[in-house]
Coordinates of C-alpha atoms and ligand atoms in Angstrom, one line a residue:
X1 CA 156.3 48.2 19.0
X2 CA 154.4 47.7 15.3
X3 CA 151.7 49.1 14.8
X4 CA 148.8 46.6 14.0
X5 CA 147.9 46.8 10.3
X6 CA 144.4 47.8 9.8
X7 CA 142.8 48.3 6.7
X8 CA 139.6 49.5 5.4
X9 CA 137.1 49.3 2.3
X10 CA 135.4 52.1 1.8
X11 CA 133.2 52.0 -0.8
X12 CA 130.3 54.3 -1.7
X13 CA 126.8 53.0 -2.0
X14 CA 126.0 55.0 -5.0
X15 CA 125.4 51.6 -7.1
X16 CA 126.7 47.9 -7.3
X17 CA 129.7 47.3 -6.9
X18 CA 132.6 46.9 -9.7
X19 CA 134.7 43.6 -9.9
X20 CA 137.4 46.2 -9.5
X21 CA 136.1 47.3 -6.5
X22 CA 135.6 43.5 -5.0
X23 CA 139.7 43.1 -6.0
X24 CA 140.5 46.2 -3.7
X25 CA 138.6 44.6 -1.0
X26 CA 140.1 41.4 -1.6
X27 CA 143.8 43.1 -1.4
X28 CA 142.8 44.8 2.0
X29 CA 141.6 41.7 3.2
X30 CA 144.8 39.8 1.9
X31 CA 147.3 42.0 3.2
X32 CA 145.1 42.3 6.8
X33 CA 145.1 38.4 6.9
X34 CA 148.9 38.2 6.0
X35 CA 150.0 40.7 8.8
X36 CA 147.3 39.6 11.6
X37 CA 145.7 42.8 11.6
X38 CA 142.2 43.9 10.8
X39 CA 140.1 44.3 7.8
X40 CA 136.7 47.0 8.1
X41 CA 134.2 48.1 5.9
X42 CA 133.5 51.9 6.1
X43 CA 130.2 52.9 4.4
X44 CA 131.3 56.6 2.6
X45 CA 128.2 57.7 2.2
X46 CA 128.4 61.6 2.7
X47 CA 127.0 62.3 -0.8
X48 CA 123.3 61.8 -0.2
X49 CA 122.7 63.3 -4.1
X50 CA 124.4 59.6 -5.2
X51 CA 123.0 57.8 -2.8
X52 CA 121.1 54.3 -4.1
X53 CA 119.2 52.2 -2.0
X54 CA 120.2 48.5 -1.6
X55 CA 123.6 49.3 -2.5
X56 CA 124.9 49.3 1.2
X57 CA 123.0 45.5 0.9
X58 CA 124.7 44.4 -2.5
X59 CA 127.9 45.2 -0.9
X60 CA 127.7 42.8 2.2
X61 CA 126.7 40.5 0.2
X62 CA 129.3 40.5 -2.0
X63 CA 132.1 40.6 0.3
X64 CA 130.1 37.3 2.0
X65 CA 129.8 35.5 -0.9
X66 CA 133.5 36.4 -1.8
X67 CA 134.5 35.1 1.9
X68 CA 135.8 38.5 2.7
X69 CA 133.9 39.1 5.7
X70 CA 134.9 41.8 7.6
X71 CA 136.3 41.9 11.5
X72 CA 134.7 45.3 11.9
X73 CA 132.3 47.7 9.7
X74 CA 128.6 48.2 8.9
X75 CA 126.5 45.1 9.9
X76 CA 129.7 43.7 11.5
X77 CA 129.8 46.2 14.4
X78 CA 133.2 47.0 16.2
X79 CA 135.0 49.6 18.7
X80 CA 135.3 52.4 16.4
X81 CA 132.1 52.5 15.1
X82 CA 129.6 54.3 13.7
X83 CA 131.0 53.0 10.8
X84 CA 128.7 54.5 8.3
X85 CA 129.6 58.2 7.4
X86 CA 126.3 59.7 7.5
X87 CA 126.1 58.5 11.1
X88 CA 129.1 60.1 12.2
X89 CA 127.7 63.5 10.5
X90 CA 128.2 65.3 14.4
X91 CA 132.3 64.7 14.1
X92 CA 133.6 66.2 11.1
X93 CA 132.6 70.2 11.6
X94 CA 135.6 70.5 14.6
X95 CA 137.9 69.4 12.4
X96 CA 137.0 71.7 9.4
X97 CA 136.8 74.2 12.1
X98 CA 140.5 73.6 13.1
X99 CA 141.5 73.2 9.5
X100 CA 140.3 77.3 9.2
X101 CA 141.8 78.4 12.7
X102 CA 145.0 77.1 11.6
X103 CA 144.5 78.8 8.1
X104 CA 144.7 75.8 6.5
X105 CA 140.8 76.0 4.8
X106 CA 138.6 79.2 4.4
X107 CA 134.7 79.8 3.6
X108 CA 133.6 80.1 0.2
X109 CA 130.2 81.9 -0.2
X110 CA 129.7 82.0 -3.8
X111 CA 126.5 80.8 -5.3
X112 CA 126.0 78.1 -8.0
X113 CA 124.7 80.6 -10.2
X114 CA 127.5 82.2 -10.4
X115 CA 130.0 79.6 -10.4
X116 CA 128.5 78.3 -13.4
X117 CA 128.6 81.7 -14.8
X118 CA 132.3 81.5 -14.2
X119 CA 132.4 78.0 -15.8
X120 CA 130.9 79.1 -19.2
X121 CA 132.5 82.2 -19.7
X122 CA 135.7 79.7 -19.3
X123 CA 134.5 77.2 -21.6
X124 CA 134.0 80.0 -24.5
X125 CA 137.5 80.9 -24.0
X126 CA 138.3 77.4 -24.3
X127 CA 139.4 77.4 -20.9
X128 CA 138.4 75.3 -17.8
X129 CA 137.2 77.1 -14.4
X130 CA 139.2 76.4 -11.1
X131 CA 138.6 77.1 -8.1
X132 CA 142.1 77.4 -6.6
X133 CA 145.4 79.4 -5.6
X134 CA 145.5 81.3 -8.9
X135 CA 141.1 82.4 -8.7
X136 CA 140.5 82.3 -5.2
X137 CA 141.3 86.2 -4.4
X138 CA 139.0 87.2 -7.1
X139 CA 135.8 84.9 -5.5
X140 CA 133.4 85.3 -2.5
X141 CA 135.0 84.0 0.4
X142 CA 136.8 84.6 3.9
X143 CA 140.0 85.1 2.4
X144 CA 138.8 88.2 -0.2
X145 CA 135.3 89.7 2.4
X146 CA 135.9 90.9 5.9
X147 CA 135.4 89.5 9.3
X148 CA 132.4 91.5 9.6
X149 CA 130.7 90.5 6.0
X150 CA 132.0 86.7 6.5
X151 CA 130.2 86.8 9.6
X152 CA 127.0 88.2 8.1
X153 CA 127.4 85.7 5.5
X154 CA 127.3 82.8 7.8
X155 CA 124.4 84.1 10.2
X156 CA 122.1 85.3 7.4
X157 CA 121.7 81.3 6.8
X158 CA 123.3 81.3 3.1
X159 CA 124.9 78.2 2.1
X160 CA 128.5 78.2 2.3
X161 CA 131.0 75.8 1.6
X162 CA 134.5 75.5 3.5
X163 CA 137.5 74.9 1.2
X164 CA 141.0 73.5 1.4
X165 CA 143.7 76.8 1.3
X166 CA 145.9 74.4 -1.2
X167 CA 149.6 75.5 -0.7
X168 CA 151.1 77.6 -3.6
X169 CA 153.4 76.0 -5.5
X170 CA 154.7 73.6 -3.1
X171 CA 155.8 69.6 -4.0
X172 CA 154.6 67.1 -1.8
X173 CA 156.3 63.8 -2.5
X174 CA 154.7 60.4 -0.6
X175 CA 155.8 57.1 -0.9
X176 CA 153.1 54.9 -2.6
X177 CA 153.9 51.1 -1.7
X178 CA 152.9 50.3 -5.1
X179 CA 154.2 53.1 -7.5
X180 CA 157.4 54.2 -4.9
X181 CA 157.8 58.3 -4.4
X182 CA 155.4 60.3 -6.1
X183 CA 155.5 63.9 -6.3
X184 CA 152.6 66.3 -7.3
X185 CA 153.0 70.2 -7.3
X186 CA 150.3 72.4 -5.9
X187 CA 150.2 74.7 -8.6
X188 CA 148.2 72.1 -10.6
X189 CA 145.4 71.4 -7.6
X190 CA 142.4 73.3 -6.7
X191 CA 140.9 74.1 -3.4
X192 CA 138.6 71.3 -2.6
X193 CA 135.7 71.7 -0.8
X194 CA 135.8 70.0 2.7
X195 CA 133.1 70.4 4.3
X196 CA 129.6 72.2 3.0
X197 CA 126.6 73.8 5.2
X198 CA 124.3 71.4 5.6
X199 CA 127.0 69.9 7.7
X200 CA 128.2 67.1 6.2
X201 CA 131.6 66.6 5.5
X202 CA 132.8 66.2 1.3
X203 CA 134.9 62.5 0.9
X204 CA 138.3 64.0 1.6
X205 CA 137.7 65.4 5.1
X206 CA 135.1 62.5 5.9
X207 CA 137.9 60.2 4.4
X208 CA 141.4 61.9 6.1
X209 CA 139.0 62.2 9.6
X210 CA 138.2 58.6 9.7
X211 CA 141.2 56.8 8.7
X212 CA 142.9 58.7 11.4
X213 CA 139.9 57.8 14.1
X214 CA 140.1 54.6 12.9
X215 CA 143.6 54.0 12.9
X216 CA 143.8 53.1 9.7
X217 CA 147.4 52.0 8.8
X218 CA 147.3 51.4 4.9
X219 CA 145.2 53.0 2.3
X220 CA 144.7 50.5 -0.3
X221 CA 142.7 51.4 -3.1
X222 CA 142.2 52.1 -6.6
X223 CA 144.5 54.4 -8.9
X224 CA 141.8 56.5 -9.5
X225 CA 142.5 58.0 -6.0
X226 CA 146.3 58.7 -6.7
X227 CA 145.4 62.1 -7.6
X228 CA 143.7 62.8 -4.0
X229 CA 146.7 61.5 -2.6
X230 CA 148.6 64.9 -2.4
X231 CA 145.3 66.5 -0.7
X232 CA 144.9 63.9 2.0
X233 CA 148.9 63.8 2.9
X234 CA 148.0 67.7 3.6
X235 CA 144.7 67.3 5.2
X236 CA 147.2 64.5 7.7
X237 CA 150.0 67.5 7.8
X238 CA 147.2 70.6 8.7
X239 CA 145.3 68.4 11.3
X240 CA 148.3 68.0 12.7
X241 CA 148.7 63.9 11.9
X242 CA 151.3 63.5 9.8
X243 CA 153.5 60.8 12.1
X244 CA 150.3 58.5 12.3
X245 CA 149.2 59.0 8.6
X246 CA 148.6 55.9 6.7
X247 CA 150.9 54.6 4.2
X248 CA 149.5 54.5 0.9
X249 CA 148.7 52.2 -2.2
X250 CA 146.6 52.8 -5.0
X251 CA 146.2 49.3 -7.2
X252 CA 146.6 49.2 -11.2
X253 CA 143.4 50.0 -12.8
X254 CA 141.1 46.8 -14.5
X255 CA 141.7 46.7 -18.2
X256 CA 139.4 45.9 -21.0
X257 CA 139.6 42.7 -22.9
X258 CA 141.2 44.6 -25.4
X259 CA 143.8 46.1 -22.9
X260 CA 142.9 49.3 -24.1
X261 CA 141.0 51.4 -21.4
X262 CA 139.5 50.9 -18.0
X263 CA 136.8 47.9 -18.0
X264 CA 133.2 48.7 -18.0
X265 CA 129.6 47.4 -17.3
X266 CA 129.4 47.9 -21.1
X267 CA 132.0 46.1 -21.9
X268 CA 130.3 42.8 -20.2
X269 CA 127.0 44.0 -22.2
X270 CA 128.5 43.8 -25.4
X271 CA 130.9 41.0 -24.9
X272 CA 128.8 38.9 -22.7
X273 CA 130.5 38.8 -18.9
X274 CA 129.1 39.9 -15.7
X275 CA 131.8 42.8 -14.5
X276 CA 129.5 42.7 -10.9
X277 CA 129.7 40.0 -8.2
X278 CA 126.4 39.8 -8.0
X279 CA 123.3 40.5 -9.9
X280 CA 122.0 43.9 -9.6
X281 CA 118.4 45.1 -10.5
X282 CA 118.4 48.6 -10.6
X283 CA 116.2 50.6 -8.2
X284 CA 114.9 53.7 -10.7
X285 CA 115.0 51.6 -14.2
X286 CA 114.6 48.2 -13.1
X287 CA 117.4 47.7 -15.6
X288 CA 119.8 44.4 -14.7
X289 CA 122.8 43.6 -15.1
X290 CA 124.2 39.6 -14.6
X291 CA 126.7 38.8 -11.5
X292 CA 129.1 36.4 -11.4
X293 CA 126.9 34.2 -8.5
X294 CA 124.1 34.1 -10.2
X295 CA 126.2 33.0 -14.1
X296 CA 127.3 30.3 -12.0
X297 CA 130.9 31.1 -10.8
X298 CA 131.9 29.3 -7.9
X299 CA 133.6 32.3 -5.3
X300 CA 136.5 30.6 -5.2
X301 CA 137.2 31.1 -8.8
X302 CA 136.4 34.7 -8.9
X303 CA 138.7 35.0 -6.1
X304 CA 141.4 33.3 -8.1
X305 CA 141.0 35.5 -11.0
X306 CA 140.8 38.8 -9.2
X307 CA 144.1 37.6 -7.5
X308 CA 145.7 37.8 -10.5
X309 CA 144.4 41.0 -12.0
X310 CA 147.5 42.8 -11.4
X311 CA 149.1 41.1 -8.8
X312 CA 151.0 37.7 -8.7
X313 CA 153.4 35.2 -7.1
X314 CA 156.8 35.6 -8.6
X315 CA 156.1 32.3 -10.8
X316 CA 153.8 30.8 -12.5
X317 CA 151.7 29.7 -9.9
X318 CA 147.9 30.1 -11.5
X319 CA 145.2 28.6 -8.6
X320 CA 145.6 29.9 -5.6
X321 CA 143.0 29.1 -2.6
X322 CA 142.1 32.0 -0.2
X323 CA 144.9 30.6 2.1
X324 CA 147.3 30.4 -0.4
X325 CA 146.9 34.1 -1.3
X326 CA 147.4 35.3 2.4
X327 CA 150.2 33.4 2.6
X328 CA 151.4 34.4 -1.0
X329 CA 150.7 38.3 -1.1
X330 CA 152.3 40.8 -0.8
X331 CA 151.9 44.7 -1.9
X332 CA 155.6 44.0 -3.8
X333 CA 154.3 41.9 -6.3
X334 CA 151.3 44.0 -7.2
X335 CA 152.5 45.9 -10.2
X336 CA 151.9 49.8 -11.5
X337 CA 150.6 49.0 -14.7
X338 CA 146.8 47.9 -15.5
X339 CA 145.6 44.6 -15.7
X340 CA 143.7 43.3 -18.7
X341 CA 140.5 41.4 -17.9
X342 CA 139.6 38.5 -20.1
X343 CA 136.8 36.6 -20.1
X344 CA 137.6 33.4 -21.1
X345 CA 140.3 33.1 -18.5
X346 CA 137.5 33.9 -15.5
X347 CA 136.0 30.6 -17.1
X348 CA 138.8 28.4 -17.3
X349 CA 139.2 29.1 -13.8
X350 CA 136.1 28.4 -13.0
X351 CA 136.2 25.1 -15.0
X352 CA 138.9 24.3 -12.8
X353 CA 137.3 24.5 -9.4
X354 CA 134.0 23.1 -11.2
X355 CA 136.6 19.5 -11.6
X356 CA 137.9 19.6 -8.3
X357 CA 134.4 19.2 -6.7
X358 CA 133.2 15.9 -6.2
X359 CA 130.4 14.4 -7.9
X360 CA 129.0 14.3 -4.8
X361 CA 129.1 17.9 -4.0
X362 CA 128.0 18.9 -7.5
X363 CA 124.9 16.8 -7.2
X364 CA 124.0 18.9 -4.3
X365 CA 124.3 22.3 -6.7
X366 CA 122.8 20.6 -9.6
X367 CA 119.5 19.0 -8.3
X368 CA 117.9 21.9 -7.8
X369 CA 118.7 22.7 -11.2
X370 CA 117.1 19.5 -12.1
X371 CA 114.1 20.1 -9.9
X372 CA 113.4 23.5 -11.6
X373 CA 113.0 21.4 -15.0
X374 CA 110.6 19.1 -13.0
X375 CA 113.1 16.2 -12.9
X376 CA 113.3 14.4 -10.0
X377 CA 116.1 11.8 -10.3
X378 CA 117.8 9.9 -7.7
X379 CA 121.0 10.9 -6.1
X380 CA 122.8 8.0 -7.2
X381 CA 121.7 8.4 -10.9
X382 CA 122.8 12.4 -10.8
X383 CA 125.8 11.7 -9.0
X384 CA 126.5 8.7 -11.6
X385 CA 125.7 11.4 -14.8
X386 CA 128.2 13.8 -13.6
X387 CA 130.7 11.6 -13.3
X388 CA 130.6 10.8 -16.5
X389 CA 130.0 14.6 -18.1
X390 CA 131.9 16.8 -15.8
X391 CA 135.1 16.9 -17.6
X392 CA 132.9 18.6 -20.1
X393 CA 131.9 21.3 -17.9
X394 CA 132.5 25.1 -16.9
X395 CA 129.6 25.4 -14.7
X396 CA 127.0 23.3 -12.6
X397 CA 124.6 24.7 -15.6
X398 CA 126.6 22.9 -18.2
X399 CA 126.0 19.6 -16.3
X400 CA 122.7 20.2 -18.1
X401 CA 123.5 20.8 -21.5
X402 CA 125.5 18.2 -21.3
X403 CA 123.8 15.3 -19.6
X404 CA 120.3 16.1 -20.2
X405 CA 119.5 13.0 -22.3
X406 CA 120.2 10.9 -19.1
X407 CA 116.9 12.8 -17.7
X408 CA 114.2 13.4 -20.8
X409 CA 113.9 11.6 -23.8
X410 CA 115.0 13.6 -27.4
X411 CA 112.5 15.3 -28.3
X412 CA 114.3 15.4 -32.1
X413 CA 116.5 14.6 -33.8
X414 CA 119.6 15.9 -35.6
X415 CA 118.8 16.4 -39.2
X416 CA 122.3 16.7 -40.7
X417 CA 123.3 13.6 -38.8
X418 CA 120.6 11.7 -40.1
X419 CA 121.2 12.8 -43.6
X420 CA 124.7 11.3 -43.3
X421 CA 124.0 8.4 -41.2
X422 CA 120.6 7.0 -41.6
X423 CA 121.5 5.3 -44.8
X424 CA 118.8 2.8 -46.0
X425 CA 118.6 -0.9 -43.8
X426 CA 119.6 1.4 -40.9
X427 CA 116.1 1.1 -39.2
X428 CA 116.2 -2.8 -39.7
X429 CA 119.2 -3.1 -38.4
X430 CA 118.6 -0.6 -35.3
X431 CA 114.9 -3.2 -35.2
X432 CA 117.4 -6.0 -34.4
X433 CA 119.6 -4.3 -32.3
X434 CA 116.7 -3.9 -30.6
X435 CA 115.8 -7.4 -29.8
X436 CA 119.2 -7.7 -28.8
X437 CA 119.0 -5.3 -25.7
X438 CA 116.4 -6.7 -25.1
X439 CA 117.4 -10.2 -24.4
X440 CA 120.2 -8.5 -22.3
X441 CA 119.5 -9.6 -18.4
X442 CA 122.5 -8.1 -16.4
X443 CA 121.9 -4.4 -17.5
X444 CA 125.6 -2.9 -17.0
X445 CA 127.4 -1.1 -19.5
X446 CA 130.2 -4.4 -19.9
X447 CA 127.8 -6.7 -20.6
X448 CA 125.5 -4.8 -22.9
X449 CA 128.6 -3.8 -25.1
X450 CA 129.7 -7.6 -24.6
X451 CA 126.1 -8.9 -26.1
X452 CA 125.5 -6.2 -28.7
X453 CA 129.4 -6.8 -30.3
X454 CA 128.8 -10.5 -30.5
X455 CA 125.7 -9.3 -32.2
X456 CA 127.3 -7.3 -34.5
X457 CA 130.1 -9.7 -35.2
X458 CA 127.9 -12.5 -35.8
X459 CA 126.3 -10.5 -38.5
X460 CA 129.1 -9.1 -39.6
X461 CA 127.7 -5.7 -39.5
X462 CA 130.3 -2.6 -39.5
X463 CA 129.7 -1.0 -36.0
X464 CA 130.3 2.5 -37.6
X465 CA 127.1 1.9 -40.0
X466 CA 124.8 1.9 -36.2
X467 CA 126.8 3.5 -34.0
X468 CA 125.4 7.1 -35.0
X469 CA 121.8 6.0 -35.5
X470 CA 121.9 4.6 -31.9
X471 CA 123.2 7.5 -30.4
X472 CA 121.0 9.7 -32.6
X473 CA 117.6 7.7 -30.9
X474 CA 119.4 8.1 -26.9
X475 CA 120.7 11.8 -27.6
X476 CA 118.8 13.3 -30.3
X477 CA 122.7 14.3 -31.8
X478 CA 126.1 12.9 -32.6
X479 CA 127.3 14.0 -29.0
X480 CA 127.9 12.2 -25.7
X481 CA 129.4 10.3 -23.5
X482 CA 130.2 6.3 -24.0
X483 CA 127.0 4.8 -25.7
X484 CA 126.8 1.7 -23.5
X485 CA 127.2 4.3 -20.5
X486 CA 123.6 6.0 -21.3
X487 CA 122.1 2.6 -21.9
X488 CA 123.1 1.4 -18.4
X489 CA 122.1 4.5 -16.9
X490 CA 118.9 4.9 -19.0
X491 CA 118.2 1.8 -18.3
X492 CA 116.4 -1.0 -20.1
X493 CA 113.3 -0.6 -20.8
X494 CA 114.0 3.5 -21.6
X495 CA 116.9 2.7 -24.1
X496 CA 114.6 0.1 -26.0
X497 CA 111.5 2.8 -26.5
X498 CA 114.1 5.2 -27.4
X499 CA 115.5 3.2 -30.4
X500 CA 111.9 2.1 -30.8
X501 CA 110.7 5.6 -31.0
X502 CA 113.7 7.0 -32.8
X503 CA 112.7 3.6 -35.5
X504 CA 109.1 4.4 -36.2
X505 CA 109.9 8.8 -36.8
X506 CA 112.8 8.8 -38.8
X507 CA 112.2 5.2 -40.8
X508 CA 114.1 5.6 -44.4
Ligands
LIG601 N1 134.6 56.1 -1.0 C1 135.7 55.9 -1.9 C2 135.3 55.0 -3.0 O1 134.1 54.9 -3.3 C3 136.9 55.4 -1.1 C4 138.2 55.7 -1.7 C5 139.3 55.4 -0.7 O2 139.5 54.2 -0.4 O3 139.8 56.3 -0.1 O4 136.0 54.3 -3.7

């Protein structure tokens, strides 16, 4: 029988977390939902120097607001928990343990001191320290001292570390489901440390240990770990694993705009983009940095684009709902090289799922909006005002900029436009136009246009010479929707003192 897929996140709370890292836990979850299996969130927090608090927070709440909720994990519970690393501190030292009975790991007793002696004096020889199969018979550890001075070591309470015994010279080759068969040599890898005296484990035990416990089936993660791959398929092989080891796939890295390097908080700085899901406020500096929620994204458009950063359909099949993707993916179509990020994209795609909402549902998101500015309008009017300015809009935000003048009255006007097209007569002709409205008893945008052109053809005005002015004394600019739209909306008596107003300030 199949195994069932299950697949992990495993992220480390040392911050918030990276749009790259939301697209690995996006594939997981993908490729879970596709195959029926089960998608869990392993904290991997065995680095308590890098720890930050509220990360561990940030990161369920991204994965909520993304919709990638998890069947098992911290704050999700499930059969193979503790699912945070620290809290499963009491498992890992047996399996170092066996990892050095089996000669596969040994302890290293040298101090800081002097491995950072040994890093300079490599450093003025232009060289770079190593800890591995070439040093490790000249260094302080179980393979170089006795039993009897290893054993003192240990007992005299010294800190010691435990280290992978990396093969000499060996190839391993694995299968990456992304990349195909990759094949590392030894010769180039040092001796990791596994495992360190205040008990807790390093990532690559804690990581190996787990995903076995766990029964982890597929390793899907960022190409930054393709270079731990060779350690882990080891770690698998010395524990005595290797016919239930995962299969592996490390996912293209997340370019910059420029499709030169990998993409970076300051990349969104300088160019203006959130590169988080959320916002973060930063515990020590109280320095923060913009999420995609809180710029206004809807999650179903930063789904979309994160579903395309290096993987697609086989066509040229752009939106994609969450069902879709399951349905659609597949670790095939994910492709080796990185992915440029741009910016402008993430907003078209958001524009699109902004114009598949009804007006209905974006009155909902945009009257708070409105009730922040100390507007209180009725539904009816805000659901009416989007209507007629959502084709204009990336976000519920821009509903604002452009519909505002359906809310609060200019508060000036647009000097270059007045230049040009408040020529002299204008205000007397905007005085009759005035009288006009007015007289105008059924209110509705047909039969205000229907009144005001008999007007104008009666006096055998040009309709360009008032057109601006008008809109100029509803708007404040040149800009905006059908004229006889806003005066409906407006309504009478509000369009009136608006031209009125408009008259008396900017009179030529
Ligand atoms: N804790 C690692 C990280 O922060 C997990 C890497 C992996 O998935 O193996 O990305």
């Amino acid at each position: 029988m199949e195994k069932k897929v299950r697949v992990r996140f495993a992220p480390s709370p040392t911050g918030p977390l990276h749009m790259g890292g939301v697209r690995t836990a996006l594939f997981n979850y993908l490729f879970a939902r596709k195959h029926g299996g089960d998608f869990l969130l392993r904290i991997e927090d065995t680095d308590q120097n890098r720890y930050v608090p509220g990360a561990e927070e940030y990161i369920i709440e991204s994965l909520k607001w993304c919709g990638l909720v998890p069947d098992e994990g911290v704050g999700f519970g499930g059969p193979f928990g503790p699912y945070r690393q620290s809290e499963r501190k009491a498992m890992y030292k047996q399996y170092a343990d066996h990892l050095i009975a089996g000669g596969n790991a040994y302890y290293a007793f040298d101090t800081a001191e002097e491995l950072d002696h040994l890093r300079k004096e490599a450093e003025e020889k232009q060289q770079v320290f190593s800890y591995d199969q070439h040093t490790r018979l000249s260094l302080k550890n179980s393979l170089t001292l006795s039993a009897e001075e290893v054993k003192q070591q240990i007992e005299s309470g010294n800190s010691y570390v435990i280290r992978f015994k990396m093969p000499e010279n060996t190839d391993v080759t694995e299968v990456d489901l992304i990349r195909g068969s990759v094949t590392f040599n030894t010769a180039q890898l040092d001796d990791k440390v596994l495992f360190k005296s205040d008990g807790m484990p390093t990532y690559h035990l804690a990581n190996v240990v787990d995903d076995h416990l766990m029964q982890i089936t597929h390793v899907i993660r960022g190409e930054e770990w393709l270079s731990s791959m060779p350690l882990h398929v080891l770690l698998y092989r010395a524990l005595g694993w290797a016919d239930t080891r995962p299969q592996f796939a490390h996912l293209p890295l997340i370019l910059k705009p420029t499709g030169k390097g990998k993409l970076s908080k300051r990349d969104g700085d300088k160019m203006g983009f959130p590169v988080f899901p959320l916002l973060w406020t930063d515990p020590e500096t109280g320095d923060i940095s913009r999420g995609y929620r809180e710029d206004g994204y809807f999650p179903e458009a930063f789904i979309n684009l994160l579903a395309l950063l290096g993987w697609n359909a086989g066509n040229d099949q752009e939106f994609f709902s969450m069902d879709e993707l399951i349905e659609n993916f597949s670790l095939d179509r994910v492709v080796k090289s990185g992915a440029r990020f741009d910016p402008e994209k993430a907003k078209w795609f958001n524009r699109h799922y902004l114009q598949q909402k009804t007006a209905n549902e974006l009155a909902t998101l945009f009257m708070p909006l409105l009730a922040k500015r100390g507007i209180e309008a009725a539904t009816e009017k805000v659901v009416r005002v989007i209507e007629l300015v959502k084709d204009r809009c990336e976000f519920v935000a821009d509903l604002w900029e452009q519909g505002n003048y359906f809310f609060v009255a200019p508060e000036s006007y647009d000097e270059k436009a007045i230049e040009k097209k408040w020529k002299e007569g204008t205000s007397e002709k905007l005085q009759a136009i005035v009288e006009v409205f007015k007289s105008v008893s059924d209110w509705q945008t047909t039969s205000i246009k229907e009144t005001f052109s008999n007007f104008m053809n009666e006096k055998e005005w040009s309709f360009g010479m008032v057109m601006v002015p008008i809109r100029l004394a509803l708007v404040g600019t040149s800009t905006g929707v059908d004229l006889f739209d806003i005066c409906e909306l407006i309504g009478k008596n509000e369009t009136v003192a608006r031209i009125q107003k408009a008259i008396d300030i900017i009179r030529v």
